XYZ file of C-alpha atoms in Angstrom:
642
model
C 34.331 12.176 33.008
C 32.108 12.608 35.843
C 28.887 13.337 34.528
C 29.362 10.583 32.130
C 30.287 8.219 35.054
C 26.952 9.070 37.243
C 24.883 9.277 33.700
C 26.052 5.166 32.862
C 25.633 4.539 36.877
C 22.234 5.594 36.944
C 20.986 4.185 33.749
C 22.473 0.919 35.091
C 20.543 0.945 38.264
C 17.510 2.462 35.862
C 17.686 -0.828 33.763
C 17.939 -3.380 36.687
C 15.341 -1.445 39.007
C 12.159 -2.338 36.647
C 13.020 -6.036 37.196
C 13.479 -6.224 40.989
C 11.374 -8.725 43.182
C 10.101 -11.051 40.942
C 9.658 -13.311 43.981
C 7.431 -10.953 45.239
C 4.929 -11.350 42.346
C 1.335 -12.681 44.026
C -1.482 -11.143 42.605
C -4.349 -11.535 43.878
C -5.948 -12.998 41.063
C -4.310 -14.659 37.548
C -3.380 -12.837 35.156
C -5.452 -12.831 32.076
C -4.157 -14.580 28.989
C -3.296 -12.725 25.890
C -2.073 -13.614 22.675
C 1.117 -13.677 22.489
C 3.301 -11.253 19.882
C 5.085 -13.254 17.156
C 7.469 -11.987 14.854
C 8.416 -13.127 11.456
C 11.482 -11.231 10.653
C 13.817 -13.100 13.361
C 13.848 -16.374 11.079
C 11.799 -15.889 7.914
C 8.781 -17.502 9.403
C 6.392 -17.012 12.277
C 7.583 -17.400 16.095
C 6.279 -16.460 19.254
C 8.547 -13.498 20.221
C 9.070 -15.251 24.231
C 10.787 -17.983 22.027
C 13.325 -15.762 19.592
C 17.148 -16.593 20.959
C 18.395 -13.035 19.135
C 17.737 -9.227 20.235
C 14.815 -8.354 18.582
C 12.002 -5.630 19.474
C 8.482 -5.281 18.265
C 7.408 -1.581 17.770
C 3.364 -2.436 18.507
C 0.080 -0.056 16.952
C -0.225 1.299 20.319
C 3.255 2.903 20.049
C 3.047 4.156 16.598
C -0.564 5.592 17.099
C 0.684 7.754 19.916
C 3.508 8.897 18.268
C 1.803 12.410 16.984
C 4.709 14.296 14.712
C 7.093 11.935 15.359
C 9.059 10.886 12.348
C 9.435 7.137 11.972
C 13.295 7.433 13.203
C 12.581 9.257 16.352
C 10.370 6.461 16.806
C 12.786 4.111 16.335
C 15.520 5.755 18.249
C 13.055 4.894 21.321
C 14.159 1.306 21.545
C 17.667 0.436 22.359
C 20.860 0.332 19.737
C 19.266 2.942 17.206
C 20.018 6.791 17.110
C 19.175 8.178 14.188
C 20.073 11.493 11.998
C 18.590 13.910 9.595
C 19.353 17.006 7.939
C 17.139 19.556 9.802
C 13.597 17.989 9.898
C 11.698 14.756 9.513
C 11.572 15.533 5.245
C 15.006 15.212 4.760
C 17.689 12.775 3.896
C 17.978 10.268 7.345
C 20.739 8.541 8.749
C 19.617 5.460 11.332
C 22.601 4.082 13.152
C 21.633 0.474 14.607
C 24.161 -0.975 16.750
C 26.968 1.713 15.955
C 26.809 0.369 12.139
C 26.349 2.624 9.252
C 23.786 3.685 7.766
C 23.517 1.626 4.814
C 24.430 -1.271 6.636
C 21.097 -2.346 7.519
C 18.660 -3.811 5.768
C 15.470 -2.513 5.947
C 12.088 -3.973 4.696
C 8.771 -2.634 3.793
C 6.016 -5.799 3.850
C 9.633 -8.042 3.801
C 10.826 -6.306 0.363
C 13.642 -4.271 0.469
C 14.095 -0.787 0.073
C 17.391 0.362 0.525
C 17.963 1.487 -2.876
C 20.996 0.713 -4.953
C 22.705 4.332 -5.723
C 23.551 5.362 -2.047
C 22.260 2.139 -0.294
C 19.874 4.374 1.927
C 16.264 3.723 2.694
C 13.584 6.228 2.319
C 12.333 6.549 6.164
C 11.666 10.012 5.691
C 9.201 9.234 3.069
C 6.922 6.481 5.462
C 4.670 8.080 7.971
C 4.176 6.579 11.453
C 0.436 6.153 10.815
C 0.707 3.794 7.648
C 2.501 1.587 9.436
C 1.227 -1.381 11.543
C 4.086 -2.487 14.128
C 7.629 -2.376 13.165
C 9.629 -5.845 13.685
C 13.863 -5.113 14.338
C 16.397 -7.393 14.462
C 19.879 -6.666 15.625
C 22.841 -8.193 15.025
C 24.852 -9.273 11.551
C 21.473 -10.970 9.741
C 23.091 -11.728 6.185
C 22.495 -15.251 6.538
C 18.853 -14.736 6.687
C 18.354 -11.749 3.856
C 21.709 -11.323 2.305
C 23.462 -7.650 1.596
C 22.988 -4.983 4.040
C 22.449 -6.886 6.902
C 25.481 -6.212 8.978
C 23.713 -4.218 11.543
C 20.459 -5.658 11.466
C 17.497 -5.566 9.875
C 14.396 -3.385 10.211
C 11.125 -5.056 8.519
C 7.583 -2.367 8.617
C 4.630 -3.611 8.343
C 2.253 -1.707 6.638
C -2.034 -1.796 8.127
C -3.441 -5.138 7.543
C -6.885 -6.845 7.077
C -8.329 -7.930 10.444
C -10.683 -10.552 11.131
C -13.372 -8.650 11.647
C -16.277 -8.468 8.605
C -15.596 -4.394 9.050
C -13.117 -2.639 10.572
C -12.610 1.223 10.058
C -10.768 3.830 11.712
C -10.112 8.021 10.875
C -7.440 10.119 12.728
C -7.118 13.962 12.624
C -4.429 15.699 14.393
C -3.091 18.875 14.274
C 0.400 20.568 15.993
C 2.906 22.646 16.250
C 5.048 24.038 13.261
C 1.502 24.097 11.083
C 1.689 20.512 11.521
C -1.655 18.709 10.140
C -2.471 14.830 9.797
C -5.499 13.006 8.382
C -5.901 9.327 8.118
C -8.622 6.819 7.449
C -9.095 3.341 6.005
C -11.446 -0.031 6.293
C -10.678 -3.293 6.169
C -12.459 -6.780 6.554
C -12.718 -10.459 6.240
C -15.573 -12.698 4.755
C -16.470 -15.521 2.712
C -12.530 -16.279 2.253
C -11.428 -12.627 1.424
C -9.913 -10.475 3.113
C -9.433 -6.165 2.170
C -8.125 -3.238 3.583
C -7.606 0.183 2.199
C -5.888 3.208 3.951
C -4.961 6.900 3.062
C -3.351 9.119 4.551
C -2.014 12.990 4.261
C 0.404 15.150 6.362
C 1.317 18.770 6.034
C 3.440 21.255 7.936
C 4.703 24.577 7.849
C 8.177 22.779 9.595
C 11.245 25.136 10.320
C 14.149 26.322 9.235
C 16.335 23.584 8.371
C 19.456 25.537 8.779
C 21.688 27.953 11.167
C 23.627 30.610 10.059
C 26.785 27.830 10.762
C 25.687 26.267 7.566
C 26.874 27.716 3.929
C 23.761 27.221 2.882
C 21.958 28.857 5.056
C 18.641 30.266 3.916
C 16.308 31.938 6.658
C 12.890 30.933 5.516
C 10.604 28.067 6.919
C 11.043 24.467 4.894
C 7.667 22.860 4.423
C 6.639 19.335 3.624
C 3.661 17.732 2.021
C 3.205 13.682 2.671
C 0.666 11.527 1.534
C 0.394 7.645 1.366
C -2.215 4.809 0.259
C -1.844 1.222 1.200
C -4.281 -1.444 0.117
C -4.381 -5.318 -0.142
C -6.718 -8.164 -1.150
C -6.806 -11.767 -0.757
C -8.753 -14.877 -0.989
C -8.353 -18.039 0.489
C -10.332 -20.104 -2.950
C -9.105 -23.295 -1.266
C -8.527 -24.740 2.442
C -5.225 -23.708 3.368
C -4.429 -22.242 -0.343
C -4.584 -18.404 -0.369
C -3.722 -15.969 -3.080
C -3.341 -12.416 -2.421
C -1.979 -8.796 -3.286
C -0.986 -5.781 -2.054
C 0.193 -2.033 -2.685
C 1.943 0.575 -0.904
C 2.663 3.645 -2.016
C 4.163 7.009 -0.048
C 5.720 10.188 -0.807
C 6.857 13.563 0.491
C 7.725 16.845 -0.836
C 10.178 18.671 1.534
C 11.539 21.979 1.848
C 15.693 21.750 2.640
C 18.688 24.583 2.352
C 20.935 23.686 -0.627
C 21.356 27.169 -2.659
C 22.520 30.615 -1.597
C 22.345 33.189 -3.780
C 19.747 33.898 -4.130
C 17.508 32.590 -1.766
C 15.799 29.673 -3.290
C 12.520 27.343 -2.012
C 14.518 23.743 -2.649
C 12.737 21.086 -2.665
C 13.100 17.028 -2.545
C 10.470 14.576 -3.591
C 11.327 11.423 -2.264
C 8.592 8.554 -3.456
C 8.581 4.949 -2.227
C 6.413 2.607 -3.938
C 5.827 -1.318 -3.405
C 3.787 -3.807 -4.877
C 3.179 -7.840 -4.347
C 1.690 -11.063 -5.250
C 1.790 -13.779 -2.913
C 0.441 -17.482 -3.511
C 0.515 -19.094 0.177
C -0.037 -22.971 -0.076
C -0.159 -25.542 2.777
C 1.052 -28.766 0.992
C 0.692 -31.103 3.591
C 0.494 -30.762 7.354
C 3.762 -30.128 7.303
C 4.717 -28.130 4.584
C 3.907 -24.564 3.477
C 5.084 -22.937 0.423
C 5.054 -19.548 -0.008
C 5.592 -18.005 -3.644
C 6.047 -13.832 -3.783
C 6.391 -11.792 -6.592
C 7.197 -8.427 -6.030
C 8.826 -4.764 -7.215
C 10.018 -1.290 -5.304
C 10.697 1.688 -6.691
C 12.898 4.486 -4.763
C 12.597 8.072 -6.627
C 14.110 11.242 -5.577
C 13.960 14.347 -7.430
C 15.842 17.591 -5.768
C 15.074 21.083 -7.095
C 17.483 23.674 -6.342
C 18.178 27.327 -7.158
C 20.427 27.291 -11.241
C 24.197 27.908 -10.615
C 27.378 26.824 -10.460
C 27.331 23.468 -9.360
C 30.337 23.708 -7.037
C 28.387 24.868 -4.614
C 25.203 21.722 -5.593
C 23.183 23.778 -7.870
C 23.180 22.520 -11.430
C 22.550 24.928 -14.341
C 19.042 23.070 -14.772
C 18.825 22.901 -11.134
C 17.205 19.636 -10.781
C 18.731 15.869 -9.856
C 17.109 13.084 -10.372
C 18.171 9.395 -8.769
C 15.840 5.855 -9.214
C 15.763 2.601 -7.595
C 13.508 -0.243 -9.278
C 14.287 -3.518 -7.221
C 12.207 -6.431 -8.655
C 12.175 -9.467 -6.400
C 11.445 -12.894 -6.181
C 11.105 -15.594 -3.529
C 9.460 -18.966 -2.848
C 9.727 -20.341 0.077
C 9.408 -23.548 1.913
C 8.627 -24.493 5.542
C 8.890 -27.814 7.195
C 7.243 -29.004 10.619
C 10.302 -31.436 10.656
C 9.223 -33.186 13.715
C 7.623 -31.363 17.192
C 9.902 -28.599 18.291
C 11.394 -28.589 15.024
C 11.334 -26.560 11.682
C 12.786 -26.022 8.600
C 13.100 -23.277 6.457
C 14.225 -23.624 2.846
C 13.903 -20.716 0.254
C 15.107 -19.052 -2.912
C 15.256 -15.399 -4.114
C 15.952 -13.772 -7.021
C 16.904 -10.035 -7.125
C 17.058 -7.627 -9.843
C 18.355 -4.056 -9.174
C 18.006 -1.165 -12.051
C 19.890 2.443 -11.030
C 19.746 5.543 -12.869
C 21.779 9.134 -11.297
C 21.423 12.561 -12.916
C 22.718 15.748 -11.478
C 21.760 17.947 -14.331
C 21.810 18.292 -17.678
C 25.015 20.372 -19.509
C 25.155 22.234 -22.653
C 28.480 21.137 -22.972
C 28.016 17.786 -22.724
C 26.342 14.752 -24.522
C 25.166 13.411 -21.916
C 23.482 13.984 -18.831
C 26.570 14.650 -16.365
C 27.021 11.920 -13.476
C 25.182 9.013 -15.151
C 26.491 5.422 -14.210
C 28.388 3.476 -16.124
C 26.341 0.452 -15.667
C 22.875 0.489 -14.264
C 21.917 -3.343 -13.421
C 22.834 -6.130 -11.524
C 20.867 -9.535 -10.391
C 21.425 -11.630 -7.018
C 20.593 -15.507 -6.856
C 20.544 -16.414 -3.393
C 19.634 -20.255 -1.316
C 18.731 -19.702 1.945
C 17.930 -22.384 5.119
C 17.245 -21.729 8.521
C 16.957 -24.362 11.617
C 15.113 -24.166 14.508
C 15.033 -26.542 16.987
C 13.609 -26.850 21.113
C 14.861 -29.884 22.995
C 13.556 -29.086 26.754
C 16.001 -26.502 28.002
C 18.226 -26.436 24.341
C 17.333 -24.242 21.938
C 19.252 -23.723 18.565
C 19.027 -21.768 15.752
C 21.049 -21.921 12.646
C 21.159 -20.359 8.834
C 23.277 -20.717 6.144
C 23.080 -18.568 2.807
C 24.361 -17.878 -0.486
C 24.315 -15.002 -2.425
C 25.163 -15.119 -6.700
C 26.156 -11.638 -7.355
C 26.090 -10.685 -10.593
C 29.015 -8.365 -9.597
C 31.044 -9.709 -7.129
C 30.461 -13.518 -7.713
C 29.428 -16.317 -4.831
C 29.415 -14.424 -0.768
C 28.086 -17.346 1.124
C 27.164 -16.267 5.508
C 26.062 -18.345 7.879
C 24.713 -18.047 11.827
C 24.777 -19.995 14.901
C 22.787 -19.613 18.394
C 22.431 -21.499 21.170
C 19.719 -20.863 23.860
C 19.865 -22.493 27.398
C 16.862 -22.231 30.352
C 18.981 -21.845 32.826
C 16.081 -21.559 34.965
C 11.951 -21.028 34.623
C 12.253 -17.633 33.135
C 15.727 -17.074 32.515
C 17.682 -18.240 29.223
C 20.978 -17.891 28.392
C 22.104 -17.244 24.902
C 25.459 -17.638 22.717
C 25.811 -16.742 19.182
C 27.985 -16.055 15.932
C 26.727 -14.731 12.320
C 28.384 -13.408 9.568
C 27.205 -10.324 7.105
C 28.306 -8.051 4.431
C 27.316 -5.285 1.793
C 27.692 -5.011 -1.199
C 29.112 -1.667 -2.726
C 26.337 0.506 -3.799
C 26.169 2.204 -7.428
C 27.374 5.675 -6.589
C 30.422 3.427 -4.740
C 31.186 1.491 -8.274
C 30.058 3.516 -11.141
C 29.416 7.317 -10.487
C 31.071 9.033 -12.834
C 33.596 11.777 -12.231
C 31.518 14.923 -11.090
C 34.634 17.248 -10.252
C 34.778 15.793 -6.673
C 33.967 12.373 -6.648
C 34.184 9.526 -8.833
C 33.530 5.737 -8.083
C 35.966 2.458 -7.781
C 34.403 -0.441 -9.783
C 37.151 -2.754 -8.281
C 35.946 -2.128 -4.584
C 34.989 -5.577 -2.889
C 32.230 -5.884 0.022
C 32.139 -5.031 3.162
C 32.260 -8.285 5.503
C 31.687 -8.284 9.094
C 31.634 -11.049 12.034
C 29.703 -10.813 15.227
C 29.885 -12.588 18.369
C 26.680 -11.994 20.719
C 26.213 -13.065 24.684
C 22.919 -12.705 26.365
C 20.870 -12.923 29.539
C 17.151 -12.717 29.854
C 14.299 -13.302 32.302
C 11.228 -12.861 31.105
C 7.308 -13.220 32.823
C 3.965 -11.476 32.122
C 4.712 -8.501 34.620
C 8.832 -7.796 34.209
C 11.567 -8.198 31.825
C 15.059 -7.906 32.381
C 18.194 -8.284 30.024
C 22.043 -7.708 29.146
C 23.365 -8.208 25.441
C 26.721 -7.945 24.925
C 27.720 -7.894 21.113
C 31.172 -7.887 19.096
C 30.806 -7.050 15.600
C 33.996 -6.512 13.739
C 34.279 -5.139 10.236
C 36.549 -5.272 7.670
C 36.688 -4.057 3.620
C 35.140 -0.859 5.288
C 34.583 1.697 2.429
C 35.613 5.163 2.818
C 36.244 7.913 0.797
C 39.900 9.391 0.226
C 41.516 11.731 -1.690
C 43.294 10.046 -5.020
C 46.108 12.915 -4.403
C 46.178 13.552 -1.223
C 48.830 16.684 -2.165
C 46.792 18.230 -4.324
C 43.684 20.277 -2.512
C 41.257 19.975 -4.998
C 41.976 16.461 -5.835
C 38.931 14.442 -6.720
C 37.570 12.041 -3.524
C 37.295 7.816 -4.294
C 36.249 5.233 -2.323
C 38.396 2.511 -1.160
C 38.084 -0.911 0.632
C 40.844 0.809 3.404
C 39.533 0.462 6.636
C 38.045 -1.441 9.363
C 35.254 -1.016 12.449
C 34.413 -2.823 15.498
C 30.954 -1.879 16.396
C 30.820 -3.526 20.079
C 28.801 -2.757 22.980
C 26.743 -3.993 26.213
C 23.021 -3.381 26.232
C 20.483 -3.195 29.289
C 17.062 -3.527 29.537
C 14.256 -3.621 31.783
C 10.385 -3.784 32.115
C 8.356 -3.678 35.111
C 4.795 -3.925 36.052
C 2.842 -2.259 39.012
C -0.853 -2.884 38.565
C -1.670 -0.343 35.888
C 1.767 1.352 35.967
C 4.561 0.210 33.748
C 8.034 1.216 33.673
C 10.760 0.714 30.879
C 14.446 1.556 30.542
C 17.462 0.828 28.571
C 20.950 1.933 28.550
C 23.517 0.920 25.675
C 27.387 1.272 26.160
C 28.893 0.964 23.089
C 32.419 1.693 21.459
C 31.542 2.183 17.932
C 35.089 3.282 16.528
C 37.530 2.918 13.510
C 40.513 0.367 14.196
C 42.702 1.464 12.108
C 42.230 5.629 13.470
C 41.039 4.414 16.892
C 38.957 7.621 16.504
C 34.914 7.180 17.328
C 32.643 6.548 14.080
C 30.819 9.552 13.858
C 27.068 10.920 15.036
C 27.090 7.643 17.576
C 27.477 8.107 21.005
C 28.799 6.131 23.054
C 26.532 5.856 25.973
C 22.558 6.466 25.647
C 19.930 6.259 28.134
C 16.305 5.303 27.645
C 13.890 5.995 30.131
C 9.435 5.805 30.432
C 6.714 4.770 32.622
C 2.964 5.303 32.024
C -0.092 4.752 34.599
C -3.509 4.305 33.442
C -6.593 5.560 35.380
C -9.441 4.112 33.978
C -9.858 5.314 30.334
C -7.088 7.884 31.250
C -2.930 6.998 30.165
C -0.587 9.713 31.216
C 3.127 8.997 29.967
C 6.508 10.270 29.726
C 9.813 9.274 28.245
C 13.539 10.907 29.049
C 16.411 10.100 26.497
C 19.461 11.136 27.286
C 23.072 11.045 25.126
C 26.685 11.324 25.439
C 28.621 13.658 22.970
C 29.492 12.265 19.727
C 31.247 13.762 16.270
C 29.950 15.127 13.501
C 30.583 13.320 9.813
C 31.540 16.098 7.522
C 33.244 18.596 10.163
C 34.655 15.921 13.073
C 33.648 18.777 15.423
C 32.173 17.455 19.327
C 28.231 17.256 19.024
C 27.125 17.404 22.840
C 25.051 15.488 24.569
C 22.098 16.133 24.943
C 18.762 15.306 27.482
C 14.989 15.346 26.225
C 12.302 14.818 27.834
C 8.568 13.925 26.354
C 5.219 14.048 28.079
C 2.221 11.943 26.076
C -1.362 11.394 27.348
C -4.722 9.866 25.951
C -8.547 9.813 26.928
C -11.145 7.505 25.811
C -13.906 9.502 25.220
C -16.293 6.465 24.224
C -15.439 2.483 23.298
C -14.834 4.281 19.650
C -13.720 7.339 20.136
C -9.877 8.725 21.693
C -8.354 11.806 21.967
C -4.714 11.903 22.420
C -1.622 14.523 23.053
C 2.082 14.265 22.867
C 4.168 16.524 24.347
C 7.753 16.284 22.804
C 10.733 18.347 24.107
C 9.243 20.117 26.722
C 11.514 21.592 28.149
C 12.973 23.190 24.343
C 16.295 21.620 24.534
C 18.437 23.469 21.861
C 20.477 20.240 20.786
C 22.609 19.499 17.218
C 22.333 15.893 15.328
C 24.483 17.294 12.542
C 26.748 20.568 12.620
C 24.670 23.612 10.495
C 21.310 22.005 10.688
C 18.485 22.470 13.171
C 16.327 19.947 15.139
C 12.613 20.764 16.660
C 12.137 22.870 19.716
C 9.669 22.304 21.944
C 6.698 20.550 20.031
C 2.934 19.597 20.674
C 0.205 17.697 18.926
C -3.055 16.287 20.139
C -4.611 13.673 17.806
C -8.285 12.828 17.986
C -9.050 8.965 16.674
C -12.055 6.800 15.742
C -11.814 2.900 15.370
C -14.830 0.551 14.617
């Protein structure tokens, strides 16, 4: 109890430090202006990021170019309310916790499509690479009355590279690390006459590690690889003032090693492949109105290979599974300059999800064993969203329904009230509503010997209350979130005899969370050294068992700074956790302390070389019981931009 009392006093004190003195700000000469970072996610259309009333983050380029073999969840972990999960290396299966709330409770969006696919209602982070990826927009907090299912722990849009402004733009990375660890990258982009292009590639290789311990059944002492490549491209023209049609493509896969069979020894392997694809027809109406019509499709594949057996112990007599997401989606869109201050936001979406599970193929039966017994359903949804700025008052508000073709009519709504209390500091006050629908391995999977679905489960539905405090200026930032987000129709998984040891496992709308929690954050400037910290307190537990939801902690401390000397940046980072459970076993995880050193030269305007430094001190730590996390890790990245 002690260590965890001086580990939430410090990060307290680390939070509110960054912040002190703002009276004391007088530089010597203004500040220079700079465009200020909008967001899109936090209300469907575009916003300065000063003005959004919720808890939302921007991951920036500059983050995500420095983040060397860091898997897109690590890098998300770095801002407050995520941790994240994965089952021994960045190529496998991952689990991101936002705000205490499952896993497949938030949404997450790839160019604003989704992609958590429809048989396990996971998305495919371990399949995006850090360096296709623009910035990174996050939104926390119940969002279903913005973007429907999902959405009861937030929502996590990525932004894949972009056109700039520029007539040519081009840039080529190579990096190379520990573990065998390899990355290339280049692209171009441009604007001219009306159009606009870019193209990007990208491939990443590594030797990885073992992605087991000898606690694990499956244990298998041999190194498990991965192979990731990704293209990204997009085109548009603007043929009329204001009237632009465009399209774009996005495409990324890996090929990881993982530990699933045991005798004997086997290389298994998952291909995980996310693919997206768009047309968009933006039209400014009148002064006041924009419509934006998007057409648009995803596709989530994953194909595991493992050793032929017996497949109580996950190897199939063909060896192979197969599971596929197609999600084709529709939305137009409507925004309204309603008067000065105030906007409008009317739109409608129409989603189609197709599913398809196999888990091998069996002589002895017809079919291919674990098929669904349906593998479609459609969602028509209406969605508006008000904002409105009346001197100090500021007000948000949404309202949606969702038609499922399942589960009928699921209408949410939100509420949020912003007050200046002072220049700088606003107050905030809101309530939203989400909920999930049940994925297709929840309704329809059929019986594979130890698990079988419920096709009369009902949604999850959630309601969260949120409190805030923020002061904000060009040199410090300084906030405290308090949210309460309770549950209910949870879905878990329970034995259909519980006397009988081998009985079969079935999900059932039997429990009930309250994700809740306090958040700090600060920001501070001191001439060319900046400071950031965060510490989250949460209580992320069952009701009903009063027992923690498992691989969350309860308290997690975020800590960096950086100082720049010229075209030098040196940089480091401490994150330090409280113990938490694991899923499967409900054995204590400790906590756990890393520490991360980073650092970047400009050689010329054009040309950077960079290093990060993660783990240095090769903390031997566990994110789920039998599997392994990195040890002490390097990589130095050289980059060219034009």
């Amino acid at each position: 109890m002690k260590s965890r009392f001086v580990l939430r006093s410090a990060g307290l004190l680390a939070c509110l430090a960054p912040a002190w003195a703002w009276s004391q700000q007088t530089p010597a000469t203004a500040p220079v202006s700079q465009l200020d970072t909008v967001v899109v996610t936090a209300t469907r259309s575009v916003q300065p990021l000063k003005d959004v009333l919720g808890d939302v983050t921007v991951i920036g380029s500059e983050a995500l170019q420095s983040a060397g073999q860091s898997s897109l969840a690590e890098v998300l972990s770095r801002s407050h309310s995520i941790e994240y999960a994965n089952n021994g290396g960045p190529q496998t299966v991952t689990s991101l916790f936002v705000r205490g709330a499952n896993s497949n409770q938030t949404l997450v969006l790839v160019d604003g499509q989704r992609i958590n696919n429809a048989t396990n209602g996971l998305a495919a982070l371990n399949a995006v690479p850090t360096s296709s990826i623009d910035h990174v927009e996050i939104v926390r907090g119940a969002a279903s009355s913005l973007y429907g299912s999902d959405a009861i722990g937030g929502v996590i849009n990525i932004i894949t590279k972009r056109a700039t402004d520029k007539p040519l733009s081009a840039f080529a990375d190579v990096g190379f690390g520990t573990y065998g660890t390899s990355s290339y990258n280049a692209g171009l982009s441009g604007a001219s006459s009306g159009w606009t292009y870019s193209l990007s590639t990208g491939y990443q290789q590594s030797h990885g590690f073992d992605a087991t311990n000898k606690k694990n059944f499956y244990h298998n002492p041999d190194k498990d690889s991965y192979y990731q490549n990704n293209v990204a491209a997009s085109l548009g023209y603007e043929w009329l003032r204001g009237q632009t049609l465009s399209v774009q493509y996005y495409r990324t896969s890996v090929n990881g090693g993982y530990d699933m069979g045991n005798s004997p020894p086997f290389n298994d392997r998952a291909i995980q492949r996310l693919e997206t694809y768009s047309v968009t027809s933006t039209n400014r109406l009148t002064d006041f109105w924009t419509s934006t019509l998007r057409v648009g499709s995803s596709v989530d594949y994953n194909r595991s290979e493992n050793a032929p057996g017996d497949e109580v112990f996950g190897n199939t007599p063909d060896g192979r599974s197969v599971f596929r997401t197609r999600q084709n989606q529709l939305s137009w869109q409507h925004d309204l300059q309603l008067a000065e201050g105030q906007k409008l936001t009317l739109a409608y979406e129409h989603l189609e999800q197709r599913a398809t599970g196999d888990i091998g193929n069996f002589n002895d039966f017809p079919v291919s064993f674990g098929n669904y017994d349906e593998t479609r359903r459609h969602v028509n949804s209406f969605t508006g969203v008000y904002l409105g700025d009346f001197g100090r008052h500021h007000l948000q508000a949404s309202l949606r329904n969702d038609n499922n073709s399942q589960f009928g009519n699921r209408t949410t709504g939100g509420l949020t009230y912003g007050f200046d209390i002072v220049d700088k500091v606003r107050a905030t006050a809101g309530y939203s509503t989400g909920f999930r629908a049940p994925n297709f391995n929840e309704l329809y999977w059929h019986n594979d010997g130890g698990f079988q679905g419920n096709p009369n489960l009902r949604p999850e539905t959630s309601q969260n209350y949120e409190l805030g405090l923020r002061y904000q200026d060009d040199d410090a930032e300084a906030g405290v979130t308090y949210y309460h987000n309770k549950v209910k129709n949870l879905i878990i998984n329970q034995a259909v005899d519980s006397a009988d040891p081998f009985s079969v496992y079935q999900p059932y709308n039997i429990a009930h969370a309250l994700l809740e929690g306090v958040t700090f954050t600060g920001m501070r400037k001191f001439g060319d050294t900046r400071i950031r910290a965060s510490l989250d307190l949460s209580n992320p537990r069952n009701t009903d068992t009063h027992q923690q939801l498992p691989q969350r902690s309860d308290t997690v401390l975020r800590l960096s700074a950086d100082h720049r000397w010229g075209s030098f940046l040196l940089g480091g980072e401490v994150y330090l956790t409280e113990d938490r459970k694991d899923a499967m076993t409900g054995d204590k995880l400790g906590g756990y302390g890393l520490f991360n050193l980073l650092a970047s030269y400009e050689l010329t305007r054009n040309l950077q070389v960079s290093v990060r430094w993660n783990n240095v001190f090769d903390k031997q730590y566990t994110l789920v019981q039998g599997y392994r996390t990195p040890g002490s890790n390097a990589f130095v990245n050289l980059s060219w931009r034009m």
